XYZ file of C-alpha atoms in Angstrom:
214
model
C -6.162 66.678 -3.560
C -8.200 65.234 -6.431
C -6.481 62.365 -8.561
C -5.670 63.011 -12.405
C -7.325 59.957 -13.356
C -6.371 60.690 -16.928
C -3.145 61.389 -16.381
C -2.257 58.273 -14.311
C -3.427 56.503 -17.703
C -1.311 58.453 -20.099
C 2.036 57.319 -17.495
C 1.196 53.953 -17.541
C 0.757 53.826 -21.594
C 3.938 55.861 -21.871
C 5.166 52.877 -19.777
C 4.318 50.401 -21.666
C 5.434 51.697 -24.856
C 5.347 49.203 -27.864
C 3.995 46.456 -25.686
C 0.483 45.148 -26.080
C -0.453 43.840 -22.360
C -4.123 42.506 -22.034
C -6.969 44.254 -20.760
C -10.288 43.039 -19.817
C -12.513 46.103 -20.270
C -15.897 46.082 -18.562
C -18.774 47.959 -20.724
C -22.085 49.079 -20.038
C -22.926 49.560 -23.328
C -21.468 50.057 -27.236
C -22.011 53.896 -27.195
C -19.853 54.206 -23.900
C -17.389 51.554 -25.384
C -17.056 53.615 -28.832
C -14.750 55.934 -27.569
C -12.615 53.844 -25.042
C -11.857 51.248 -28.137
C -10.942 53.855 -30.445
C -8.620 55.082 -27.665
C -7.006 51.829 -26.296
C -7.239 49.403 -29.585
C -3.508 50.529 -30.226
C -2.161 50.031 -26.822
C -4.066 46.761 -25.239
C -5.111 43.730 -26.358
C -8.861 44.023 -25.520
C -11.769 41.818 -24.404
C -14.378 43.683 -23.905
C -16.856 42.162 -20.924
C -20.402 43.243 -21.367
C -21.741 42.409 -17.326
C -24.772 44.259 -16.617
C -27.331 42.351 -14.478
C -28.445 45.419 -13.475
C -30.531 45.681 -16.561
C -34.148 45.696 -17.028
C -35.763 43.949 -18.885
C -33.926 40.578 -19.976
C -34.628 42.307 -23.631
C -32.914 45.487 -23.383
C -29.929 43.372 -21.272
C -29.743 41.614 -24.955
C -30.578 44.298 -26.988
C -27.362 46.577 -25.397
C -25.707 43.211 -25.746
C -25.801 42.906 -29.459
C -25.130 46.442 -29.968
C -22.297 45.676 -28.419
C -21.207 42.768 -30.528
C -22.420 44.489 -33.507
C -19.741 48.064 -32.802
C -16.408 45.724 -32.535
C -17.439 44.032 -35.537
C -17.942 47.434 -37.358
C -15.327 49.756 -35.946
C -11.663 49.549 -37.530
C -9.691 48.949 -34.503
C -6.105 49.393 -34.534
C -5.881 45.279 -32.725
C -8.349 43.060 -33.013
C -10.781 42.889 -29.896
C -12.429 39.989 -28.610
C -16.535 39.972 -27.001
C -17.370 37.660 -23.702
C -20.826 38.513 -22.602
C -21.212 37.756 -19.351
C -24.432 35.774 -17.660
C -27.490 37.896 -17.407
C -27.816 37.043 -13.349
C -30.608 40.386 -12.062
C -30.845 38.358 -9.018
C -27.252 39.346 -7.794
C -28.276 43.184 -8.748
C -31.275 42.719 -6.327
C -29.786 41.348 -3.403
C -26.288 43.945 -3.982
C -28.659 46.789 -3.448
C -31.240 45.284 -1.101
C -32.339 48.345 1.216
C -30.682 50.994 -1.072
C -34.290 50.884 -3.742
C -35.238 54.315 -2.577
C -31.442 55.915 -3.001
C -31.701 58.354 -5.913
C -29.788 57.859 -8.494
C -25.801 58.871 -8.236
C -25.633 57.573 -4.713
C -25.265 54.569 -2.655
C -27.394 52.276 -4.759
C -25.332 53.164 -7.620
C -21.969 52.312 -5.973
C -23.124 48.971 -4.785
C -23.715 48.245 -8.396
C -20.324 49.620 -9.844
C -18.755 47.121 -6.904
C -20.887 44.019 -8.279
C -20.301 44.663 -11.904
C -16.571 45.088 -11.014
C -16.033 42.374 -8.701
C -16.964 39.975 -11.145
C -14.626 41.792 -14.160
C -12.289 41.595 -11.674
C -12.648 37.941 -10.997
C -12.796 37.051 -14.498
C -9.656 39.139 -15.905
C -7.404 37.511 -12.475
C -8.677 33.979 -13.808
C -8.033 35.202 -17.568
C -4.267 36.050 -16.727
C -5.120 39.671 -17.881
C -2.398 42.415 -17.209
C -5.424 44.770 -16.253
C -8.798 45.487 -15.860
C -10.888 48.263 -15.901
C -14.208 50.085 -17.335
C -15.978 52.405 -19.821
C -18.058 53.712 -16.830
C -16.275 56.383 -16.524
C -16.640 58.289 -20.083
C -20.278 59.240 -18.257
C -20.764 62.754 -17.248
C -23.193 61.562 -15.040
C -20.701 58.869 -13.305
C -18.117 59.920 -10.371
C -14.934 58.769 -11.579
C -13.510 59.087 -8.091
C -15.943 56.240 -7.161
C -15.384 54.090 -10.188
C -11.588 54.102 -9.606
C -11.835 53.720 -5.773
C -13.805 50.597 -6.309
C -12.163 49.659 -8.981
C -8.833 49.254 -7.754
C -10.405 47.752 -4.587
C -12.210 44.779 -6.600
C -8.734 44.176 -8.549
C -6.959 44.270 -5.675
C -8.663 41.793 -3.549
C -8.625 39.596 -7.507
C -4.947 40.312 -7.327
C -4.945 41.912 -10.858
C -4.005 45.295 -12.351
C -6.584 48.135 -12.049
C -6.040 50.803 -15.234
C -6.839 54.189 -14.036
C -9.509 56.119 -16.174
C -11.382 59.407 -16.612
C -12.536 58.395 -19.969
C -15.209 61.431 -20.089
C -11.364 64.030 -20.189
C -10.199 65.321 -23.500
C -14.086 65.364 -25.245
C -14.337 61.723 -24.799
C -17.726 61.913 -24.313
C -18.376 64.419 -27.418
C -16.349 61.792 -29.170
C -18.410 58.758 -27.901
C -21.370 60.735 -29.363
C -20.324 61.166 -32.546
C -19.174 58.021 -32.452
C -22.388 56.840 -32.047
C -24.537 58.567 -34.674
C -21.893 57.292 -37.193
C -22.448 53.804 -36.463
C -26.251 54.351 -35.592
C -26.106 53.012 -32.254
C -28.777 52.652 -30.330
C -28.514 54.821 -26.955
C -30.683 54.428 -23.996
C -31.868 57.203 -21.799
C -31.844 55.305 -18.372
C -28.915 53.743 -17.092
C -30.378 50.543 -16.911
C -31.961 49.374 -13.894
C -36.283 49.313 -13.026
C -34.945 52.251 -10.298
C -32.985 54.388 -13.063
C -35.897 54.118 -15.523
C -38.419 54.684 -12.795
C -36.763 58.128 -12.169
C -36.309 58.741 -15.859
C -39.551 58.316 -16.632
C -40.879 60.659 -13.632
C -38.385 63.256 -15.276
C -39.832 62.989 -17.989
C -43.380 63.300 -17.421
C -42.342 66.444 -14.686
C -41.139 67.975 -18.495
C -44.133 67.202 -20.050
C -46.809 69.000 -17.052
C -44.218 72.155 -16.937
C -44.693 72.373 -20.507
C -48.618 72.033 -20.314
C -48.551 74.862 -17.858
């Protein structure tokens, strides 16, 4: 039987009530954070960790990264939310997915990733003294939540912090991170990040551009 992500989220909030425990959030990027701030500004106090050394090139790692930066410092958030952007270290990404180049994207590759990227959140909130950590990962259509969780409680757990359970993408979070987005003009990629995700992207896109030549 599948997990209610979601709904493990809603108990735990319920929970918690007035109290404003401390979450370190992991984020890919501002347009997947949109959302998950607007939703969890009035029941954390947030610090948002943009760690993505999966990114390529160093300028679009910094790019994403100021986008980021510039979002909290725009969006009215019901508590105020803190920014720690993380080392840009693509040598880790390499040797996490050594062997796994030629996985297509959604697959192995990918989860070696979400386990490096949450390993070190996890790390980071246990030596913070955060009450919980977890990520906007999983507002992506595109992203198997199942996966995110699974490794995400594993990472916390070995860290010996809190994992918070999340299906961000349920009840149009995803329609809301897009509007979201095109009110604060933010810029959104079309590759996940990574040389492999771009290679593929760009090989989708040029498969679009024959068929239509056709």
């Amino acid at each position: 039987m599948n997990e209610n992500y979601q709904k493990e989220l809603e108990k735990i909030l319920e929970k918690n009530g007035e109290k404003l425990p401390t979450l370190l959030l992991h984020s890919c990027c501002a347009p997947c954070s949109s959302r998950v701030l607007e939703y969890l500004s009035g029941h954390f106090r947030i610090t948002v960790f943009y760690y993505n050394p999966n990114i390529s090139p160093r300028e679009e790692f910094e790019k994403r990264a100021q986008e980021q930066i510039r979002l909290i410092g725009e969006m009215p958030l019901k508590n105020p939310v803190r920014v720690l952007v993380g080392p840009y270290e693509p040598e880790r990404f390499y040797q996490a997915v050594k062997g796994l180049e030629r996985i297509p994207e959604g697959g192995e590759r990918c989860f070696a990733c979400f386990r490096l990227r949450l390993s070190e959140a996890a790390r980071v909130a246990a030596e913070g003294g955060f009450d919980y950590v977890t990520t906007t990962l999983t507002i992506s259509p595109m992203k198997s939540a199942r996966m995110l969780n699974e490794i995400g409680r594993e990472c916390a757990g070995k860290a010996g912090v809190l994992w918070l359970p999340s299906d961000f993408k349920k009840k149009d979070g995803y329609r809301r991170s897009i509007e979201l987005s095109r009110e604060y003009g933010l810029y959104r990629q079309d590759y996940c990040g990574c040389v492999f995700s771009k290679k593929e992207r760009e090989e989708q896109k040029r498969r679009i551009v024959q068929k239509n030549e056709m």
